[in-house]
Structures are given as C-alpha cells and as structure tokens.
PDB file of C-alpha atoms in Angstrom:
ATOM      1  CA  UNK A   1      90.754  57.869 -69.857  1.00 46.00           C
ATOM      2  CA  UNK A   2      88.849  58.966 -66.784  1.00 52.00           C
ATOM      3  CA  UNK A   3      85.113  59.530 -66.610  1.00 53.00           C
ATOM      4  CA  UNK A   4      84.126  63.151 -67.061  1.00 54.00           C
ATOM      5  CA  UNK A   5      82.857  64.770 -63.850  1.00 55.00           C
ATOM      6  CA  UNK A   6      79.132  65.513 -63.823  1.00 57.00           C
ATOM      7  CA  UNK A   7      79.735  68.783 -61.958  1.00 51.00           C
ATOM      8  CA  UNK A   8      82.585  71.118 -62.843  1.00 59.00           C
ATOM      9  CA  UNK A   9      82.856  72.624 -59.353  1.00 71.00           C
ATOM     10  CA  UNK A  10      81.913  71.805 -55.763  1.00 68.00           C
ATOM     11  CA  UNK A  11      79.583  74.830 -55.756  1.00 67.00           C
ATOM     12  CA  UNK A  12      77.738  73.475 -58.777  1.00 68.00           C
ATOM     13  CA  UNK A  13      77.328  70.132 -57.047  1.00 70.00           C
ATOM     14  CA  UNK A  14      75.925  71.793 -53.916  1.00 74.00           C
ATOM     15  CA  UNK A  15      73.554  73.919 -55.996  1.00 71.00           C
ATOM     16  CA  UNK A  16      72.298  70.836 -57.829  1.00 70.00           C
ATOM     17  CA  UNK A  17      71.665  69.011 -54.559  1.00 75.00           C
ATOM     18  CA  UNK A  18      69.811  72.023 -53.164  1.00 75.00           C
ATOM     19  CA  UNK A  19      67.610  72.236 -56.258  1.00 74.00           C
ATOM     20  CA  UNK A  20      66.909  68.512 -56.059  1.00 78.00           C
ATOM     21  CA  UNK A  21      65.930  68.825 -52.389  1.00 72.00           C
ATOM     22  CA  UNK A  22      63.590  71.721 -53.174  1.00 77.00           C
ATOM     23  CA  UNK A  23      61.875  69.702 -55.890  1.00 79.00           C
ATOM     24  CA  UNK A  24      61.514  66.749 -53.526  1.00 74.00           C
ATOM     25  CA  UNK A  25      59.851  68.914 -50.871  1.00 74.00           C
ATOM     26  CA  UNK A  26      57.175  69.871 -53.404  1.00 79.00           C
ATOM     27  CA  UNK A  27      56.215  66.238 -54.050  1.00 84.00           C
ATOM     28  CA  UNK A  28      53.560  64.410 -52.037  1.00 83.00           C
ATOM     29  CA  UNK A  29      56.249  62.103 -50.686  1.00 81.00           C
ATOM     30  CA  UNK A  30      58.329  65.081 -49.601  1.00 76.00           C
ATOM     31  CA  UNK A  31      55.361  66.778 -47.940  1.00 83.00           C
ATOM     32  CA  UNK A  32      54.516  63.595 -46.070  1.00 83.00           C
ATOM     33  CA  UNK A  33      58.112  63.335 -44.887  1.00 81.00           C
ATOM     34  CA  UNK A  34      57.883  66.908 -43.633  1.00 80.00           C
ATOM     35  CA  UNK A  35      54.661  66.138 -41.768  1.00 82.00           C
ATOM     36  CA  UNK A  36      56.320  63.162 -40.098  1.00 81.00           C
ATOM     37  CA  UNK A  37      59.263  65.340 -39.103  1.00 81.00           C
ATOM     38  CA  UNK A  38      56.910  67.992 -37.691  1.00 80.00           C
ATOM     39  CA  UNK A  39      55.136  65.351 -35.628  1.00 75.00           C
ATOM     40  CA  UNK A  40      58.465  64.010 -34.415  1.00 73.00           C
ATOM     41  CA  UNK A  41      59.533  67.471 -33.286  1.00 72.00           C
ATOM     42  CA  UNK A  42      56.165  68.056 -31.608  1.00 69.00           C
ATOM     43  CA  UNK A  43      56.524  64.789 -29.712  1.00 64.00           C
ATOM     44  CA  UNK A  44      59.951  65.904 -28.514  1.00 62.00           C
ATOM     45  CA  UNK A  45      58.482  69.156 -27.265  1.00 59.00           C
ATOM     46  CA  UNK A  46      55.973  67.219 -25.188  1.00 56.00           C
ATOM     47  CA  UNK A  47      58.861  66.014 -23.059  1.00 48.00           C
ATOM     48  CA  UNK A  48      59.317  69.578 -21.816  1.00 52.00           C
ATOM     49  CA  UNK A  49      56.185  69.990 -19.758  1.00 56.00           C
ATOM     50  CA  UNK A  50      54.354  73.103 -18.656  1.00 80.00           C
ATOM     51  CA  UNK A  51      51.066  72.946 -16.810  1.00 87.00           C
ATOM     52  CA  UNK A  52      48.063  75.274 -17.046  1.00 89.00           C
ATOM     53  CA  UNK A  53      44.991  74.435 -14.922  1.00 89.00           C
ATOM     54  CA  UNK A  54      46.372  70.925 -14.600  1.00 89.00           C
ATOM     55  CA  UNK A  55      46.820  70.490 -18.370  1.00 91.00           C
ATOM     56  CA  UNK A  56      50.235  69.810 -19.905  1.00 88.00           C
ATOM     57  CA  UNK A  57      51.117  72.531 -22.412  1.00 89.00           C
ATOM     58  CA  UNK A  58      53.657  72.216 -25.223  1.00 89.00           C
ATOM     59  CA  UNK A  59      56.669  74.491 -25.120  1.00 88.00           C
ATOM     60  CA  UNK A  60      55.974  75.721 -28.665  1.00 91.00           C
ATOM     61  CA  UNK A  61      52.438  76.700 -27.708  1.00 94.00           C
ATOM     62  CA  UNK A  62      53.732  78.491 -24.623  1.00 92.00           C
ATOM     63  CA  UNK A  63      56.318  80.346 -26.713  1.00 92.00           C
ATOM     64  CA  UNK A  64      53.742  81.419 -29.287  1.00 95.00           C
ATOM     65  CA  UNK A  65      51.370  82.533 -26.537  1.00 95.00           C
ATOM     66  CA  UNK A  66      53.946  85.102 -25.401  1.00 94.00           C
ATOM     67  CA  UNK A  67      53.980  86.900 -28.742  1.00 94.00           C
ATOM     68  CA  UNK A  68      52.532  90.376 -29.124  1.00 93.00           C
ATOM     69  CA  UNK A  69      50.032  89.857 -31.922  1.00 94.00           C
ATOM     70  CA  UNK A  70      49.114  92.475 -34.504  1.00 90.00           C
ATOM     71  CA  UNK A  71      45.567  93.697 -35.172  1.00 91.00           C
ATOM     72  CA  UNK A  72      44.504  96.408 -37.619  1.00 88.00           C
ATOM     73  CA  UNK A  73      42.031  98.838 -36.088  1.00 83.00           C
ATOM     74  CA  UNK A  74      41.197 100.097 -39.565  1.00 81.00           C
ATOM     75  CA  UNK A  75      39.101  96.931 -39.969  1.00 83.00           C
ATOM     76  CA  UNK A  76      35.575  97.513 -38.684  1.00 80.00           C
ATOM     77  CA  UNK A  77      33.366  94.741 -40.040  1.00 83.00           C
ATOM     78  CA  UNK A  78      33.375  91.165 -38.684  1.00 86.00           C
ATOM     79  CA  UNK A  79      35.321  88.558 -40.615  1.00 92.00           C
ATOM     80  CA  UNK A  80      36.571  84.960 -40.522  1.00 95.00           C
ATOM     81  CA  UNK A  81      37.444  83.635 -37.068  1.00 96.00           C
ATOM     82  CA  UNK A  82      39.327  80.621 -38.478  1.00 97.00           C
ATOM     83  CA  UNK A  83      37.395  78.160 -36.317  1.00 97.00           C
ATOM     84  CA  UNK A  84      39.205  79.345 -33.185  1.00 98.00           C
ATOM     85  CA  UNK A  85      36.119  80.381 -31.251  1.00 97.00           C
ATOM     86  CA  UNK A  86      33.679  77.513 -31.724  1.00 96.00           C
ATOM     87  CA  UNK A  87      34.052  74.021 -30.269  1.00 96.00           C
ATOM     88  CA  UNK A  88      35.832  71.786 -31.299  1.00 97.00           C
ATOM     89  CA  UNK A  89      38.092  74.731 -32.301  1.00 97.00           C
ATOM     90  CA  UNK A  90      39.320  73.068 -35.486  1.00 96.00           C
ATOM     91  CA  UNK A  91      41.168  75.458 -37.786  1.00 97.00           C
ATOM     92  CA  UNK A  92      39.179  76.694 -40.785  1.00 96.00           C
ATOM     93  CA  UNK A  93      41.220  78.186 -43.621  1.00 94.00           C
ATOM     94  CA  UNK A  94      39.815  81.600 -44.597  1.00 94.00           C
ATOM     95  CA  UNK A  95      39.699  82.843 -48.170  1.00 90.00           C
ATOM     96  CA  UNK A  96      42.307  85.587 -47.933  1.00 85.00           C
ATOM     97  CA  UNK A  97      41.322  86.916 -51.358  1.00 82.00           C
ATOM     98  CA  UNK A  98      38.093  88.173 -49.759  1.00 83.00           C
ATOM     99  CA  UNK A  99      39.800  90.076 -46.945  1.00 83.00           C
ATOM    100  CA  UNK A 100      39.444  93.866 -47.121  1.00 77.00           C
ATOM    101  CA  UNK A 101      42.417  96.108 -47.850  1.00 71.00           C
ATOM    102  CA  UNK A 102      42.991  99.618 -46.572  1.00 57.00           C
ATOM    103  CA  UNK A 103      41.806 102.090 -49.226  1.00 55.00           C
ATOM    104  CA  UNK A 104      41.675  99.225 -51.698  1.00 55.00           C
ATOM    105  CA  UNK A 105      45.453  98.954 -51.595  1.00 55.00           C
ATOM    106  CA  UNK A 106      47.648  96.125 -52.787  1.00 57.00           C
ATOM    107  CA  UNK A 107      48.119  93.822 -49.801  1.00 54.00           C
ATOM    108  CA  UNK A 108      51.582  92.783 -50.923  1.00 53.00           C
ATOM    109  CA  UNK A 109      52.847  96.376 -51.107  1.00 53.00           C
ATOM    110  CA  UNK A 110      50.818  98.221 -48.477  1.00 56.00           C
ATOM    111  CA  UNK A 111      51.702  98.807 -44.824  1.00 71.00           C
ATOM    112  CA  UNK A 112      51.864  96.067 -42.211  1.00 77.00           C
ATOM    113  CA  UNK A 113      48.390  97.108 -41.055  1.00 76.00           C
ATOM    114  CA  UNK A 114      47.073  95.986 -44.420  1.00 78.00           C
ATOM    115  CA  UNK A 115      48.610  92.516 -44.099  1.00 85.00           C
ATOM    116  CA  UNK A 116      46.769  89.225 -43.583  1.00 87.00           C
ATOM    117  CA  UNK A 117      48.308  89.078 -40.114  1.00 91.00           C
ATOM    118  CA  UNK A 118      46.819  92.433 -39.105  1.00 91.00           C
ATOM    119  CA  UNK A 119      43.425  91.979 -40.770  1.00 92.00           C
ATOM    120  CA  UNK A 120      42.815  88.460 -39.471  1.00 94.00           C
ATOM    121  CA  UNK A 121      44.192  89.606 -36.127  1.00 95.00           C
ATOM    122  CA  UNK A 122      41.564  92.349 -35.995  1.00 94.00           C
ATOM    123  CA  UNK A 123      38.781  89.781 -36.232  1.00 95.00           C
ATOM    124  CA  UNK A 124      40.291  87.688 -33.447  1.00 96.00           C
ATOM    125  CA  UNK A 125      40.841  90.763 -31.268  1.00 95.00           C
ATOM    126  CA  UNK A 126      37.202  91.734 -31.634  1.00 94.00           C
ATOM    127  CA  UNK A 127      36.141  88.291 -30.473  1.00 95.00           C
ATOM    128  CA  UNK A 128      38.557  88.493 -27.525  1.00 95.00           C
ATOM    129  CA  UNK A 129      36.712  91.600 -26.320  1.00 94.00           C
ATOM    130  CA  UNK A 130      33.261  90.062 -26.789  1.00 94.00           C
ATOM    131  CA  UNK A 131      34.241  86.816 -25.080  1.00 95.00           C
ATOM    132  CA  UNK A 132      35.890  88.719 -22.242  1.00 92.00           C
ATOM    133  CA  UNK A 133      32.662  90.553 -21.449  1.00 93.00           C
ATOM    134  CA  UNK A 134      30.678  87.308 -21.529  1.00 94.00           C
ATOM    135  CA  UNK A 135      33.125  85.680 -19.124  1.00 93.00           C
ATOM    136  CA  UNK A 136      32.963  88.698 -16.843  1.00 91.00           C
ATOM    137  CA  UNK A 137      29.176  88.479 -16.626  1.00 92.00           C
ATOM    138  CA  UNK A 138      29.227  84.733 -15.998  1.00 92.00           C
ATOM    139  CA  UNK A 139      32.148  84.665 -13.583  1.00 93.00           C
ATOM    140  CA  UNK A 140      30.883  87.504 -11.389  1.00 91.00           C
ATOM    141  CA  UNK A 141      27.375  86.077 -11.077  1.00 90.00           C
ATOM    142  CA  UNK A 142      25.923  85.393  -7.640  1.00 88.00           C
ATOM    143  CA  UNK A 143      26.347  81.869  -6.273  1.00 89.00           C
ATOM    144  CA  UNK A 144      29.116  81.033  -8.754  1.00 90.00           C
ATOM    145  CA  UNK A 145      30.625  77.610  -7.975  1.00 93.00           C
ATOM    146  CA  UNK A 146      34.348  77.985  -8.627  1.00 92.00           C
ATOM    147  CA  UNK A 147      35.089  74.258  -8.829  1.00 93.00           C
ATOM    148  CA  UNK A 148      32.445  73.742 -11.503  1.00 95.00           C
ATOM    149  CA  UNK A 149      33.728  76.619 -13.596  1.00 94.00           C
ATOM    150  CA  UNK A 150      37.313  75.395 -13.287  1.00 94.00           C
ATOM    151  CA  UNK A 151      36.251  72.028 -14.693  1.00 96.00           C
ATOM    152  CA  UNK A 152      34.665  73.834 -17.651  1.00 96.00           C
ATOM    153  CA  UNK A 153      37.791  75.921 -18.206  1.00 96.00           C
ATOM    154  CA  UNK A 154      39.990  72.835 -18.071  1.00 96.00           C
ATOM    155  CA  UNK A 155      37.777  71.002 -20.575  1.00 97.00           C
ATOM    156  CA  UNK A 156      37.973  73.948 -22.961  1.00 97.00           C
ATOM    157  CA  UNK A 157      41.758  74.140 -22.615  1.00 97.00           C
ATOM    158  CA  UNK A 158      42.065  70.409 -23.381  1.00 97.00           C
ATOM    159  CA  UNK A 159      39.817  70.711 -26.432  1.00 98.00           C
ATOM    160  CA  UNK A 160      41.641  73.780 -27.706  1.00 97.00           C
ATOM    161  CA  UNK A 161      45.016  72.128 -27.132  1.00 97.00           C
ATOM    162  CA  UNK A 162      44.014  69.048 -29.132  1.00 97.00           C
ATOM    163  CA  UNK A 163      42.895  71.230 -32.043  1.00 97.00           C
ATOM    164  CA  UNK A 164      46.105  73.269 -31.823  1.00 97.00           C
ATOM    165  CA  UNK A 165      48.306  70.160 -31.928  1.00 96.00           C
ATOM    166  CA  UNK A 166      46.414  68.844 -34.972  1.00 95.00           C
ATOM    167  CA  UNK A 167      47.027  72.127 -36.772  1.00 95.00           C
ATOM    168  CA  UNK A 168      50.714  72.178 -35.797  1.00 94.00           C
ATOM    169  CA  UNK A 169      51.188  68.592 -36.983  1.00 91.00           C
ATOM    170  CA  UNK A 170      49.527  69.310 -40.330  1.00 88.00           C
ATOM    171  CA  UNK A 171      51.683  72.296 -41.246  1.00 82.00           C
ATOM    172  CA  UNK A 172      54.426  71.902 -43.833  1.00 75.00           C
ATOM    173  CA  UNK A 173      57.127  74.487 -44.421  1.00 67.00           C
ATOM    174  CA  UNK A 174      56.522  74.552 -48.159  1.00 64.00           C
ATOM    175  CA  UNK A 175      52.761  74.060 -48.052  1.00 59.00           C
ATOM    176  CA  UNK A 176      50.104  76.478 -49.241  1.00 62.00           C
ATOM    177  CA  UNK A 177      48.936  79.282 -46.982  1.00 83.00           C
ATOM    178  CA  UNK A 178      51.728  78.770 -44.453  1.00 89.00           C
ATOM    179  CA  UNK A 179      51.367  82.372 -43.285  1.00 89.00           C
ATOM    180  CA  UNK A 180      47.678  81.906 -42.467  1.00 93.00           C
ATOM    181  CA  UNK A 181      48.343  78.657 -40.601  1.00 94.00           C
ATOM    182  CA  UNK A 182      51.001  80.491 -38.580  1.00 95.00           C
ATOM    183  CA  UNK A 183      48.385  83.114 -37.706  1.00 96.00           C
ATOM    184  CA  UNK A 184      46.044  80.348 -36.573  1.00 97.00           C
ATOM    185  CA  UNK A 185      48.744  78.799 -34.389  1.00 97.00           C
ATOM    186  CA  UNK A 186      49.685  82.142 -32.840  1.00 98.00           C
ATOM    187  CA  UNK A 187      46.129  83.152 -32.030  1.00 98.00           C
ATOM    188  CA  UNK A 188      45.179  79.644 -30.936  1.00 98.00           C
ATOM    189  CA  UNK A 189      48.007  79.710 -28.399  1.00 97.00           C
ATOM    190  CA  UNK A 190      47.219  83.259 -27.284  1.00 97.00           C
ATOM    191  CA  UNK A 191      43.539  82.454 -26.703  1.00 98.00           C
ATOM    192  CA  UNK A 192      44.405  79.498 -24.474  1.00 97.00           C
ATOM    193  CA  UNK A 193      46.813  81.604 -22.445  1.00 95.00           C
ATOM    194  CA  UNK A 194      44.307  84.443 -22.013  1.00 96.00           C
ATOM    195  CA  UNK A 195      41.565  82.033 -20.948  1.00 95.00           C
ATOM    196  CA  UNK A 196      43.795  80.481 -18.286  1.00 94.00           C
ATOM    197  CA  UNK A 197      45.146  83.801 -17.006  1.00 93.00           C
ATOM    198  CA  UNK A 198      41.687  85.354 -16.822  1.00 93.00           C
ATOM    199  CA  UNK A 199      40.312  82.395 -14.911  1.00 93.00           C
ATOM    200  CA  UNK A 200      43.233  82.330 -12.478  1.00 91.00           C
ATOM    201  CA  UNK A 201      42.744  86.045 -11.825  1.00 90.00           C
ATOM    202  CA  UNK A 202      39.052  85.469 -11.086  1.00 90.00           C
ATOM    203  CA  UNK A 203      39.741  82.456  -8.878  1.00 89.00           C
ATOM    204  CA  UNK A 204      42.622  83.961  -6.902  1.00 87.00           C
ATOM    205  CA  UNK A 205      41.499  87.581  -6.558  1.00 83.00           C
ATOM    206  CA  UNK A 206      37.725  87.222  -6.496  1.00 81.00           C
ATOM    207  CA  UNK A 207      35.252  89.694  -7.965  1.00 77.00           C
ATOM    208  CA  UNK A 208      37.212  92.717  -6.757  1.00 75.00           C
ATOM    209  CA  UNK A 209      40.477  91.722  -8.420  1.00 66.00           C
ATOM    210  CA  UNK A 210      38.744  90.519 -11.546  1.00 68.00           C
TER     211      UNK A 210
END
C-alpha cells in the first residue's frame, strides 16, 4: 500500500507553500531575511552610478526623484515633516491617526486628496516653498562665494543620501506603515534632486537665471 498524498492536487500544494511563505515573512526571522535582501539589492544598485555635485547617487533614488508627487492643497495647517528637513535627515514616522481628513471623511474611502500620500505631501510641499525662498535670499546675496556654497550643498546631499539609504535598507515589504515609508523615500529623493537642480541653476546662470 502506498503512502497517502498530503495534497490532493498540485494547486493545493502550491497554495499551501504560498501560505507557509506568507507566515514566514511575518516572523522576525523572515523580516530579517527581507532586510538582508533589500540591502543586497541596494548594494547592486550602487554599481550603476549617477553623480550629482560629485556625489554618487543610487539608481533607485534617481528613479524616485523623477516622480510627480501628490500634495493636497486642502491642507492648510503645518504638520509632520518626517525628519526630512532637519539634519541629520533621519526619517521620523508620523502618527497617521492624527492627520486631518477633508470634511472629517474616512481616509480609506475618500478621494485621493484625502490620502496619507496627499496630506503628508502637502506638509513637504509647504516646506519646499519656505526653503526655496531662504535659498534664494542666501544665494543671491552680495559677495557670495560659489565654491563655499557648493561645498555646503555637497555636504547636505551626502548627509541626506546616507539617511535615505538607511531608510531604504530598513524597509520590509510586509512591515508596518510601508506606505508612509514609501512617502518618505519619494520625498527624500525629490528633495535631494531639487536641491541639486536649484544650486546648478544658480551656479550656471547667475542671479539673472536664478
């Protein structure tokens, strides 16, 4: 007599393996394995080099920096900046339960402008405007020494890049608050790109072009 098969069909066997894999990913061991895999993939990306102000930029960061990011203009008050605007630019997880909703609506069912992406994006957009004006005042000042400012810009890019890589390495596909971490990665990349592009415009075109 033969041993009875554990699974009656090939589909049942595949479904069981999938369920087992999902359970494994929820364990600490599975999450650690995912973190190692993320780091491995990040290291591979480093081989494909892009340079901004003399700093090597990861392809993933460059790709994210090209996104058109969403911001809800229905949000008026200041809110969490996720650590993206203060040195050392380490990501700070906001409490999304405290974020405002449009007309008190249900965030899960309301429009895209009521989403975490749009609300958190509004706070970052507001800071982009404020920071842009500060840079304009500083970078159009009399007797500005371009070489000194470029060193400062490069140092900020390096510091921001290090914080961005730490955040990217820490993210797990099945971890908590993945959506918010994605927002942090997108805006972190966008801020670096805008800083570099704004500085290059000032350096190459002078006060008139800037």
